[in-house]
CSV table of C-alpha atoms in Angstrom, one decimal:
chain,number,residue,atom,x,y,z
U,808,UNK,CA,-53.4,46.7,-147.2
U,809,UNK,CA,-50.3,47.6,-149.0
U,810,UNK,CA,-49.9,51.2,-150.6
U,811,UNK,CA,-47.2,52.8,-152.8
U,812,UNK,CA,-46.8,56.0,-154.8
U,813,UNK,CA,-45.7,56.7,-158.1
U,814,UNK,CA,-45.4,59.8,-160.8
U,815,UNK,CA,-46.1,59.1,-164.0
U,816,UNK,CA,-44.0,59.6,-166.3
U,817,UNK,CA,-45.2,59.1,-169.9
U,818,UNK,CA,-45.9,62.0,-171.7
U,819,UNK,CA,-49.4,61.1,-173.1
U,820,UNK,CA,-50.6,61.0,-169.5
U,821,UNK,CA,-53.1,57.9,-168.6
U,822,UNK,CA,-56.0,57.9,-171.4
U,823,UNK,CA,-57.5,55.1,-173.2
U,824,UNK,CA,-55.1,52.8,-173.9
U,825,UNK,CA,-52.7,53.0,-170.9
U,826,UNK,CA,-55.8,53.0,-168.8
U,827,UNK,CA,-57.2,49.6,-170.3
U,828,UNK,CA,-54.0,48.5,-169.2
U,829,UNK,CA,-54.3,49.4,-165.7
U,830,UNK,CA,-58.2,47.9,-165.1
U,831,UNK,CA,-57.4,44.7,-167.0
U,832,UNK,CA,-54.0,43.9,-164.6
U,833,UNK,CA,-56.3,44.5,-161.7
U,834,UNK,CA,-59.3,42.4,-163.1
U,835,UNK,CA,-56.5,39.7,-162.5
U,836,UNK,CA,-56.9,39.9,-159.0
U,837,UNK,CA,-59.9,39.6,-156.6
U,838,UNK,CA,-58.5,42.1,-154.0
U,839,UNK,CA,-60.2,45.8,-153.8
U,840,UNK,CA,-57.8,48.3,-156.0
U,841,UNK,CA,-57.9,52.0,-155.6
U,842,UNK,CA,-55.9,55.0,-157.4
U,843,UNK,CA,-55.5,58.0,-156.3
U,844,UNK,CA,-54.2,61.0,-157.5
U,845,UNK,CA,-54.8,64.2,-154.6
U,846,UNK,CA,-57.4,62.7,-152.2
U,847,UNK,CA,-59.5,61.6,-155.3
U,848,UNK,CA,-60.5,58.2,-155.6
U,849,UNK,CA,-60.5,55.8,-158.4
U,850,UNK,CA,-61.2,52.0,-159.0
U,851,UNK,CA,-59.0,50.2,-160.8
U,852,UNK,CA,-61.3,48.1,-161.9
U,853,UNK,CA,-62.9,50.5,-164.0
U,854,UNK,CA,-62.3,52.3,-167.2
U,855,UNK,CA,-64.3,55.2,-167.0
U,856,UNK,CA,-63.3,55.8,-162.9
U,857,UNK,CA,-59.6,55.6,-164.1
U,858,UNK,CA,-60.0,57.9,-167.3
U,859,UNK,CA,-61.9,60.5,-165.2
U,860,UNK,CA,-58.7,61.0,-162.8
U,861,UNK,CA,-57.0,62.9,-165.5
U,862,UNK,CA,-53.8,62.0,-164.7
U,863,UNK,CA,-50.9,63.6,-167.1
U,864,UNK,CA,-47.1,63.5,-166.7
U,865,UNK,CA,-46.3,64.1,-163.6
U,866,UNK,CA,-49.2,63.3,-161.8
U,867,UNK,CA,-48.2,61.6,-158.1
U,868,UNK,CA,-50.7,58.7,-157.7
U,869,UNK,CA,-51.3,56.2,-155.0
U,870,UNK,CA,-52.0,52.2,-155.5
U,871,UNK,CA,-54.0,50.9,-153.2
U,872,UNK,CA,-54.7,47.4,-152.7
U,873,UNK,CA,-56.7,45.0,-149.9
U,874,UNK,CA,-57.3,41.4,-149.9
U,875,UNK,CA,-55.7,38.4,-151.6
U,876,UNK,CA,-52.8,39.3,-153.9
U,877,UNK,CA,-52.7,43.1,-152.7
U,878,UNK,CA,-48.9,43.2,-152.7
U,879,UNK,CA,-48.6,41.3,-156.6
U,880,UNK,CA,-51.1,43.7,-157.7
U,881,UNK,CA,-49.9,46.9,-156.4
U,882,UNK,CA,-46.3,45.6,-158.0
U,883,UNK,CA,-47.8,45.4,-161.4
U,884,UNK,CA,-49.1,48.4,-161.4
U,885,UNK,CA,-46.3,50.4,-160.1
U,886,UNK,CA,-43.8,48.6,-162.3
U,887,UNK,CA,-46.4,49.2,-165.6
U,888,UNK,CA,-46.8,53.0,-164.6
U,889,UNK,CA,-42.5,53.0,-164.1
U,890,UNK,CA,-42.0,51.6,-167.3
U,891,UNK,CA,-44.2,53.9,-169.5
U,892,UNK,CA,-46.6,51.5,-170.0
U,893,UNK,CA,-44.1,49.3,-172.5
U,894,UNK,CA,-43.6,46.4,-171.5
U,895,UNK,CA,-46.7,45.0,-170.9
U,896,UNK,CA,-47.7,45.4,-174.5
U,897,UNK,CA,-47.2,42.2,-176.6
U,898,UNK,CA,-46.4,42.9,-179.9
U,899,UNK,CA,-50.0,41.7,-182.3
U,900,UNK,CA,-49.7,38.2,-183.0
U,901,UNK,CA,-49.6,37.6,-186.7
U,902,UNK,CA,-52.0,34.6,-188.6
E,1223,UNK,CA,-61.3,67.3,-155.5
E,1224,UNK,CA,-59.9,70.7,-153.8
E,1225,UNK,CA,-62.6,73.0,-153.2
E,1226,UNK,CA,-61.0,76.4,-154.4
E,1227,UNK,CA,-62.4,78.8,-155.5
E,1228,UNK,CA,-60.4,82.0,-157.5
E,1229,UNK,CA,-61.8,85.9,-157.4
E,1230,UNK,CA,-61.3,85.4,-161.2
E,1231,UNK,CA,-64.2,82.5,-161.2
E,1232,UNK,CA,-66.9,84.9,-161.0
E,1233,UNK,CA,-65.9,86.2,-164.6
E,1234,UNK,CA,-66.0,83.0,-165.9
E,1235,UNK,CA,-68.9,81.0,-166.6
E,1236,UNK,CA,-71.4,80.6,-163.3
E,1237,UNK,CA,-74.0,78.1,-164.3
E,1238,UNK,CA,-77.2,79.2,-164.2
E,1239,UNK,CA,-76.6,82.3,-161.6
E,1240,UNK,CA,-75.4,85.2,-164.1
E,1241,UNK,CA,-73.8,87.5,-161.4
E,1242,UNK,CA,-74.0,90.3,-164.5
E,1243,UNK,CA,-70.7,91.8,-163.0
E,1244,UNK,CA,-67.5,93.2,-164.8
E,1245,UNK,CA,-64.1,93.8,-163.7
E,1246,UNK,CA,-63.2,97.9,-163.1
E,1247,UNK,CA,-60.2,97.8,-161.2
E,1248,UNK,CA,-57.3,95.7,-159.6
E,1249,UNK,CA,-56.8,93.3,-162.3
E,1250,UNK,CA,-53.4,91.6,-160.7
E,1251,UNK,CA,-55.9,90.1,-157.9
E,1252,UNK,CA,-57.4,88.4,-159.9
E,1253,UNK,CA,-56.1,84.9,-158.5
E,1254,UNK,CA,-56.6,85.5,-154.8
E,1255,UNK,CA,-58.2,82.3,-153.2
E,1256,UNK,CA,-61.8,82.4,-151.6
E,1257,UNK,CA,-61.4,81.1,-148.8
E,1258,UNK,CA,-64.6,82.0,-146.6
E,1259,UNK,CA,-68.2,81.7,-147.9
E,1260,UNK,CA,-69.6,84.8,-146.2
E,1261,UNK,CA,-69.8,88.3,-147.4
E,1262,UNK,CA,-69.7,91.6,-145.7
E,1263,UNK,CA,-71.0,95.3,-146.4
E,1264,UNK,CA,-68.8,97.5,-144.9
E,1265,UNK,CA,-70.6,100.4,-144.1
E,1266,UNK,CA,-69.6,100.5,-140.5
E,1267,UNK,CA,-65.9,100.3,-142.1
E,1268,UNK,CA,-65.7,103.2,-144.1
E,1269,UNK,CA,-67.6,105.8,-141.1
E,1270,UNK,CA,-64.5,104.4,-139.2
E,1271,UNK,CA,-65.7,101.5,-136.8
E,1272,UNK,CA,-62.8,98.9,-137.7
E,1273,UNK,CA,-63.1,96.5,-135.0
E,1274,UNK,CA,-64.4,93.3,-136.8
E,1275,UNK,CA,-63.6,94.5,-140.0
E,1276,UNK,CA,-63.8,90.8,-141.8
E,1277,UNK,CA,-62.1,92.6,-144.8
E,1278,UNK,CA,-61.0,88.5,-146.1
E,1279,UNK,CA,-64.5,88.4,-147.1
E,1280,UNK,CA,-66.1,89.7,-150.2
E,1281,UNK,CA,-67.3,93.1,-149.6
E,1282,UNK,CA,-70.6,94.4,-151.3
E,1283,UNK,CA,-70.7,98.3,-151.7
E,1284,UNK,CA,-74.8,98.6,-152.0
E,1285,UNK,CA,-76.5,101.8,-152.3
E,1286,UNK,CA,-75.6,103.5,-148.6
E,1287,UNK,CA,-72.0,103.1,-149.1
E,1288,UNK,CA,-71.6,104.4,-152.7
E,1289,UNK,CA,-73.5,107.6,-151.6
E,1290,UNK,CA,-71.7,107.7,-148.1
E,1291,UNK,CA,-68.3,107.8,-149.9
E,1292,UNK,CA,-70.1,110.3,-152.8
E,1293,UNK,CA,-70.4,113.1,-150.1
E,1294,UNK,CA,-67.0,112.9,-148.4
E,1295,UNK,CA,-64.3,114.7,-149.7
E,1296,UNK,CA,-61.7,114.7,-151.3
E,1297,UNK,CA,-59.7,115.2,-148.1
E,1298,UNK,CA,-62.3,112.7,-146.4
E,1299,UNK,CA,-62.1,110.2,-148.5
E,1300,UNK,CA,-58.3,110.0,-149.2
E,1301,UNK,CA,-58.2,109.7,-145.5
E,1302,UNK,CA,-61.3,106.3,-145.4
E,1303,UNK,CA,-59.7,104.8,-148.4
E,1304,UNK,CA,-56.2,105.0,-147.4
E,1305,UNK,CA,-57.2,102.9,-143.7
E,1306,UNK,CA,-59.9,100.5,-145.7
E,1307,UNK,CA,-56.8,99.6,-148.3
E,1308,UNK,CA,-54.5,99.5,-145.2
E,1309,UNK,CA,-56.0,96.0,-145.0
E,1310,UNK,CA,-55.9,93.2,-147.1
E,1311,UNK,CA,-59.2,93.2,-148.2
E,1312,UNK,CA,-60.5,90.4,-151.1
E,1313,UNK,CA,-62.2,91.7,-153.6
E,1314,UNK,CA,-65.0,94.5,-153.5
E,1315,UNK,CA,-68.3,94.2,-155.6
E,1316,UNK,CA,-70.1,97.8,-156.6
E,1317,UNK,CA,-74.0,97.1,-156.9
E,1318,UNK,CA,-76.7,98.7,-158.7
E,1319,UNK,CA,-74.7,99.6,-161.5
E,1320,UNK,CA,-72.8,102.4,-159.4
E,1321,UNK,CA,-69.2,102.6,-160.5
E,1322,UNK,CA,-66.4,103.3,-158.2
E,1323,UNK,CA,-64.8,106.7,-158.6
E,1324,UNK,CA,-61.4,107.5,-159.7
E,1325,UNK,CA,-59.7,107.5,-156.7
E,1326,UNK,CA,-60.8,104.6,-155.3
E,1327,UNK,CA,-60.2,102.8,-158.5
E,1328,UNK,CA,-56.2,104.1,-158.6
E,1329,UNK,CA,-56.3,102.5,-154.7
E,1330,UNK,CA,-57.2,98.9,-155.8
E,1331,UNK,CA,-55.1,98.8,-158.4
E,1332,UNK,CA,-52.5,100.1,-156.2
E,1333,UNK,CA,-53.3,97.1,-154.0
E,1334,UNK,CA,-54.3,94.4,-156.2
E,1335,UNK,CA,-57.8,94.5,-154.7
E,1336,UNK,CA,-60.5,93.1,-158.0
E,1337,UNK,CA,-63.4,95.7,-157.9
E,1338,UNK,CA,-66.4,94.6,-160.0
E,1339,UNK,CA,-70.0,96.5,-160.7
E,1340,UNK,CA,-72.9,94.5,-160.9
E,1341,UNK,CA,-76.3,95.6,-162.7
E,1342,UNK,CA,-77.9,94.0,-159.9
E,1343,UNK,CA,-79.3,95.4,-157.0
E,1344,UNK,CA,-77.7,94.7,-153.6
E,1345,UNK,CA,-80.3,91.7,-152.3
E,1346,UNK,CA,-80.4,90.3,-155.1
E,1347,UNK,CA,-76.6,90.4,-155.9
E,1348,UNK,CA,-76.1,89.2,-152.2
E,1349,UNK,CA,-78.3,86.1,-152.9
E,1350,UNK,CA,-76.9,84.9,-156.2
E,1351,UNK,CA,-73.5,85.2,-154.6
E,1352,UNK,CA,-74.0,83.1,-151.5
E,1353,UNK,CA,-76.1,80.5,-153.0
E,1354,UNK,CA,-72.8,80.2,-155.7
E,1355,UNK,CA,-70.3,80.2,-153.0
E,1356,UNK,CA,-72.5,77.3,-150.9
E,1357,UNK,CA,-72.2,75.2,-154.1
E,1358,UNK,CA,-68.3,76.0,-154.2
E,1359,UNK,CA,-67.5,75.0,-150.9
E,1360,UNK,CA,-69.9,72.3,-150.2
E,1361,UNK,CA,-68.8,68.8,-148.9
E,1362,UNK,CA,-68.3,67.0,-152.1
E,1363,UNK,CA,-67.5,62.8,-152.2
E,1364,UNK,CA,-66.7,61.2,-155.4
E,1365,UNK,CA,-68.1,57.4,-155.5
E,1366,UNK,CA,-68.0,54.2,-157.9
E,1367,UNK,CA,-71.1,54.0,-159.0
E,1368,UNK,CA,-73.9,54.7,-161.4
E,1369,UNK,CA,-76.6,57.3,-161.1
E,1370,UNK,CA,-79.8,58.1,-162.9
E,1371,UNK,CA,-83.1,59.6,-162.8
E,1372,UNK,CA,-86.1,56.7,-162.6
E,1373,UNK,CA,-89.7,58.7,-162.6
E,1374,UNK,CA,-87.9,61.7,-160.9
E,1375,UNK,CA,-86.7,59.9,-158.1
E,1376,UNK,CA,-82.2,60.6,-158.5
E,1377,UNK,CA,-81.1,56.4,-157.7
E,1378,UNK,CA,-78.0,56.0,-157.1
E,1379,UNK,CA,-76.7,52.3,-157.8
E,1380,UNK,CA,-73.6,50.9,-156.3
E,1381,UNK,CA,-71.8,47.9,-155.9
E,1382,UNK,CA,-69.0,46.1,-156.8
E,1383,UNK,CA,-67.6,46.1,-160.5
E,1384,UNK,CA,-69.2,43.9,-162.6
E,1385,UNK,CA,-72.2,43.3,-160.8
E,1386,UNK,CA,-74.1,45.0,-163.8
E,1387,UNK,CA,-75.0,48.8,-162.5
E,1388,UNK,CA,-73.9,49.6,-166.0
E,1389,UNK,CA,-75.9,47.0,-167.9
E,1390,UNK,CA,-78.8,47.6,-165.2
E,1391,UNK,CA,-78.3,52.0,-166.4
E,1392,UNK,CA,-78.4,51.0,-170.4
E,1393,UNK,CA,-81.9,49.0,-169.9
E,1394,UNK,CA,-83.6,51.7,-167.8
E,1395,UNK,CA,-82.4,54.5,-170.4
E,1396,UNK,CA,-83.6,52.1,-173.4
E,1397,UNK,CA,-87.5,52.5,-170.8
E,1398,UNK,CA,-87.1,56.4,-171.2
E,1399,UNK,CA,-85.3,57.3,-168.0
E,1400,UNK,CA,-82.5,59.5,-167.7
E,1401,UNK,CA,-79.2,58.9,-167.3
E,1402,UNK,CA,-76.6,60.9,-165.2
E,1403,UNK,CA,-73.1,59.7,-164.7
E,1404,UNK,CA,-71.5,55.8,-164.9
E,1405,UNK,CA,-68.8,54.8,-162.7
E,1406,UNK,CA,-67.3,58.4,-161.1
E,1407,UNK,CA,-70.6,59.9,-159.0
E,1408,UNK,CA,-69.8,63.4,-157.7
E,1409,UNK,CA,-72.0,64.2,-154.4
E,1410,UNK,CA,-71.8,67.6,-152.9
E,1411,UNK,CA,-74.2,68.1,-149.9
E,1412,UNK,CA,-75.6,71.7,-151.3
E,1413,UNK,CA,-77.8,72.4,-148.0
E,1414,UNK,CA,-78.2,70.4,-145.0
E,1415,UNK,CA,-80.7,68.2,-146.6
E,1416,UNK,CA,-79.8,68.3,-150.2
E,1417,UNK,CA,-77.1,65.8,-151.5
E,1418,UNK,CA,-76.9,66.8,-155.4
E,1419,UNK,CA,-75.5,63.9,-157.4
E,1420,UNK,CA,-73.6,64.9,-160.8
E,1421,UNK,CA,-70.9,63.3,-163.6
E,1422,UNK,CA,-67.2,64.2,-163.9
E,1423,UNK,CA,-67.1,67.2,-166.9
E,1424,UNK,CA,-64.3,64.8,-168.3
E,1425,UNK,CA,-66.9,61.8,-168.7
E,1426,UNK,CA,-69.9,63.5,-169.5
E,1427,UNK,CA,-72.5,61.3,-170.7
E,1428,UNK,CA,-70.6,58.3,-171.4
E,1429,UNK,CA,-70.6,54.8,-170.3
E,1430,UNK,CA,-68.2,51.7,-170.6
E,1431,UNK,CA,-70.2,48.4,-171.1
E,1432,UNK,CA,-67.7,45.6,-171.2
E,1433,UNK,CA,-67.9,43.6,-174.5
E,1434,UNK,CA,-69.2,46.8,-176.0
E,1435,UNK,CA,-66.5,49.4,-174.8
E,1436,UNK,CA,-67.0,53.3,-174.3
E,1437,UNK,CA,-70.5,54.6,-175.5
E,1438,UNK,CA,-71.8,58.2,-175.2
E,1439,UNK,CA,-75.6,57.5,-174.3
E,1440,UNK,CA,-76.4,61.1,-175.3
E,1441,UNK,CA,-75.4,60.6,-179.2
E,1442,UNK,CA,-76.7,56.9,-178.9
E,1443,UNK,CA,-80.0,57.5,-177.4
E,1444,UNK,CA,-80.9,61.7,-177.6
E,1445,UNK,CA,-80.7,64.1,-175.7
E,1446,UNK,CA,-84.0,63.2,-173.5
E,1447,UNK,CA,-82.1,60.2,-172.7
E,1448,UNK,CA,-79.9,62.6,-170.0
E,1449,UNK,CA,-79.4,64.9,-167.2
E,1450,UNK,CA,-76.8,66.7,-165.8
E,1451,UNK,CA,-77.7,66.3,-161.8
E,1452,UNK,CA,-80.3,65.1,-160.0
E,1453,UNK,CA,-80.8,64.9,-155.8
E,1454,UNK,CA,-80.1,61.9,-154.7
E,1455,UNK,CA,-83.2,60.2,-153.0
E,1456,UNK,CA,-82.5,56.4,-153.1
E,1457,UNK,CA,-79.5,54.4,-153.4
E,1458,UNK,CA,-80.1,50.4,-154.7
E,1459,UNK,CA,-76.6,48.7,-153.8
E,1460,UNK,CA,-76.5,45.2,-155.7
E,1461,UNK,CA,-75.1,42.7,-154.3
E,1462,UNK,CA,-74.4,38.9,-155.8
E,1463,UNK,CA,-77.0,37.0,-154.4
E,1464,UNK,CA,-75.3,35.1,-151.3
E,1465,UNK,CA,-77.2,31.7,-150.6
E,1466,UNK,CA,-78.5,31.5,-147.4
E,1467,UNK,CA,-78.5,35.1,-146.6
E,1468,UNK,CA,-81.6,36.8,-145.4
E,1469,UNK,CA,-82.7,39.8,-147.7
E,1470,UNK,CA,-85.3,41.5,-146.5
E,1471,UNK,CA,-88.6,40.2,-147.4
E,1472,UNK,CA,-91.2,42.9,-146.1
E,1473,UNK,CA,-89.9,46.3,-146.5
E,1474,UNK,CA,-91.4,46.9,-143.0
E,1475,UNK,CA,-88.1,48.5,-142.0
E,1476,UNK,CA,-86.2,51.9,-143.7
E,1477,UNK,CA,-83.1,51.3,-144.4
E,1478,UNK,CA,-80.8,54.4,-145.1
E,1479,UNK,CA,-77.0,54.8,-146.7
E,1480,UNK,CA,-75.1,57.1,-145.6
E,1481,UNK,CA,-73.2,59.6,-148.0
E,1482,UNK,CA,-71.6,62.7,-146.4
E,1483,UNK,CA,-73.2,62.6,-143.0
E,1484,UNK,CA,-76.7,62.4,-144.4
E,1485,UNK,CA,-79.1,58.9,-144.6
E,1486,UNK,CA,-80.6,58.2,-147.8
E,1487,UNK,CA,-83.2,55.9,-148.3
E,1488,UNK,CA,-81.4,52.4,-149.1
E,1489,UNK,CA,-82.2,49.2,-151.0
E,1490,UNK,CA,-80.4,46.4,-151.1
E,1491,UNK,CA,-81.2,44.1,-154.5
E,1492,UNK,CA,-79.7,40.8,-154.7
E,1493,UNK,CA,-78.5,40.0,-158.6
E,1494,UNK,CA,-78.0,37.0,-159.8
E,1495,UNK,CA,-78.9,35.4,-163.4
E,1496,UNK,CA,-82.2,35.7,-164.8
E,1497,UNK,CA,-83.1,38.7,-162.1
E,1498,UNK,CA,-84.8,41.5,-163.9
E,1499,UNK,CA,-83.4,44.6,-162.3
E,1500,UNK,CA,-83.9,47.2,-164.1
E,1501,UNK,CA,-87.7,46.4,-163.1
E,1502,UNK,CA,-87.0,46.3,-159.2
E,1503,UNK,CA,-85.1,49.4,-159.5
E,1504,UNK,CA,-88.1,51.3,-161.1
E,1505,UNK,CA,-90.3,49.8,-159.1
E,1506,UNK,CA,-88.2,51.3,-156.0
E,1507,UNK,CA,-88.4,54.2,-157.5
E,1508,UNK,CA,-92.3,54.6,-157.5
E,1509,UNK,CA,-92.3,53.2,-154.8
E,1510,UNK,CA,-89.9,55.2,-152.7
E,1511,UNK,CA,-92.5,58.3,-154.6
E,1512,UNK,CA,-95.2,56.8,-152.3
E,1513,UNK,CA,-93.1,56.7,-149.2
E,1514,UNK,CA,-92.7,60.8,-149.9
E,1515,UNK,CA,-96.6,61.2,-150.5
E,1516,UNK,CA,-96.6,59.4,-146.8
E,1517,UNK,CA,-97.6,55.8,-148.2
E,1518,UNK,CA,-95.7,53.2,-146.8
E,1519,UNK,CA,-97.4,50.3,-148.8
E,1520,UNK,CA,-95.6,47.3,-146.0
E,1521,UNK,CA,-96.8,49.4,-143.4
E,1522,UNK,CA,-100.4,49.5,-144.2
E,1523,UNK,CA,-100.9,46.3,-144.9
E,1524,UNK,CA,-99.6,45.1,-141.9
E,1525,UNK,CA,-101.7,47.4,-140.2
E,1526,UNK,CA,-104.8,46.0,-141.8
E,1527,UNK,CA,-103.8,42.5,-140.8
E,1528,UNK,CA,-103.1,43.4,-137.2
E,1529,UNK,CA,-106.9,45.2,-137.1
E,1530,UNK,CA,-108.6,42.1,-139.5
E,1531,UNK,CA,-106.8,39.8,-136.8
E,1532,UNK,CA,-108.1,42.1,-133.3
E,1533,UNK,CA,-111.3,41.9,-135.1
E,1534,UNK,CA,-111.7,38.0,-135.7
E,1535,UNK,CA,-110.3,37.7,-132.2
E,1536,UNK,CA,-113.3,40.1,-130.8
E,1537,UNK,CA,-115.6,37.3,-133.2
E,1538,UNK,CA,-114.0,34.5,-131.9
């Protein structure tokens, strides 16, 4: 199992967007991911568990990861969450 | 999720209990924490008996002790209310409509002590408030998974992501039934045998399905398309079908899940392609409605076989 905290930072908190972001990095992976922001549970695997944490600036979360590729996942994470969510975004590919 | 709950809560909105109270004195307490579900009249307090005096419980001034402090005077009653405020009691609630008098209102606020008056009489008061507080500080789990009402019967479905407890929600609302909450469950074991499944208030009502993204099946599909909780009486955990593993075939056994020290009837539903279940789920259902009415349909039959076989034996 590997485990490690963050706060979020941005100022729009986690919703839609930010969230997508979150569930689709651990889609990557086949190990079990869990948030958790004060003893509540999410999966990261799912859009609606991570929206319904209601996590804002500031919030202190946990990343929780078991099974192959905990420690890569819980990395990404972090590092997307540390980064405001920026650098994952690709700039739209134009035709 | 903390269970807190604030003196000021019982202003705001209560559900379906209406407490029918308002606030008369000791305003600046409003935001002292509840931190004990039980309640106390105290009578015995106020004639002077102060061993036991639980005064970090919610106090409930019924009939007795509005017309026991009515006839003291005003001596007397400087004298009880100076040693009850001594204390650092909670909150106090006036029944029956009977309001406080001035000097005990000047105390509270003095202290910081939230005095209410509710129209209702002491029983029924006392009822209300405890079944509100057992809600507020019951045992309360919040789950992945997806939970709806099939033929009354509150099913629970979990399983892994992407198994298809969304997809498997979306085809048994499109039948009629009534859907609860996708993805964040909240269970809070009301009594000992009541486990009272309910959404988050953030997600109300809607549902991701991937390829589709986030839908609100109340606009979609009407209001009698949802609830907002439900008992939970079954819980169907799908599973990828595994080849070679041994599901069970007769349903001669219970199997049970357990969810906040309590065992709720379990299923477990392999899924693979082509596998309607939406159907088994249902059919669970109505059948786990049997199993209540006392028919256990594996049971029986087996029962009969065991007889028609003693019988042919007796023949034979």
């Amino acid at each position: 199992m590997t485990e490690r905290e963050v706060v979020v930072k941005s100022d729009a908190g986690v919703h839609a967007r930010p969230a997508m972001m979150i569930v689709r990095e651990a889609m990557k992976y086949s190990c079990e991911v869990k948030l958790i922001k004060e003893d509540v549970e999410a999966d990261c695997k799912s859009i609606m568990s991570v929206l319904g944490l209601a996590i804002v600036s500031g919030s202190r979360l946990v990343i929780r990861a078991s099974g192959e590729g905990e420690e890569k996942v819980v990395d990404a994470i972090v590092s997307m969450i540390e980064n405001n969510f920026t650098i994952h975004e690709k700039p739209a590919e134009k035709n | 999720m903390a269970n807190t709950i604030l003196v000021k809560n019982f202003l705001e909105d209560t559900g379906p209990i209406d407490l029918q109270i308002r606030l008369v004195a000791g305003s600046s307490g409003l935001d002292k924490e509840i931190r004990v579900g039980d309640i106390n009249r105290p009578g015995l307090t106020l004639a002077g008996f102060y061993e036991f005096f639980a005064y970090d419980r919610i106090q409930i001034f019924g009939l007795g002790e509005s017309a026991y402090l009515r006839q003291l005077s005003d001596t007397q009653k400087r004298h009880v209310l100076e040693k009850f405020f001594s204390y650092d009691v909670l909150c106090c609630v006036f029944t029956h409509n009977e309001e406080p008098d001035r000097q005990f209102v000047e105390f509270a606020d003095q202290k910081g002590v939230p005095v209410f008056v509710t129209l209702k009489d002491t029983t029924k008061f006392t009822s209300s408030l405890v079944y509100l507080l057992n809600e507020a500080f019951a045992p309360t789990l919040t789950l992945h998974g997806t939970f709806i009402d099939v033929y009354g019967i509150g099913v629970l479905l979990i399983g892994k992501s992407g198994v298809g407890k969304s997809e498997c929600a979306l085809e048994l609302v499109e039948r009629g039934h009534r859907f609860i909450a996708d993805d964040v469950v909240l269970v809070k074991r009301v009594d000992e045998s009541i486990l009272m499944g309910s959404g988050s208030p953030l997600l109300k009502h809607h549902m991701e399905i991937r390829g589709l993204g986030i839908i609100n099946v109340k606009d979609i599909f009407g209001i009698r398309s949802v609830r907002d909780r439900k008992r939970v009486e079954l819980v169907v955990v799908l599973e990828e079908w595994v080849q070679n593993k041994e599901y069970d075939r007769l349903g001669l056994e219970e199997t049970t899940y357990p969810l906040l020290d309590m065992h709720v009837p379990s299923i477990m539903v392999p899924v693979r392609p082509g596998r309607n279940i939406p159907i088994i789920v249902e059919t669970a259902a109505l059948n786990q409605r049997l199993k209540k009415l006392g028919i256990f349909t594996a049971r029986d039959l087996d029962q009969n076989i065991q007889e028609n076989l003693k019988r042919e034996n007796g023949n034979g």
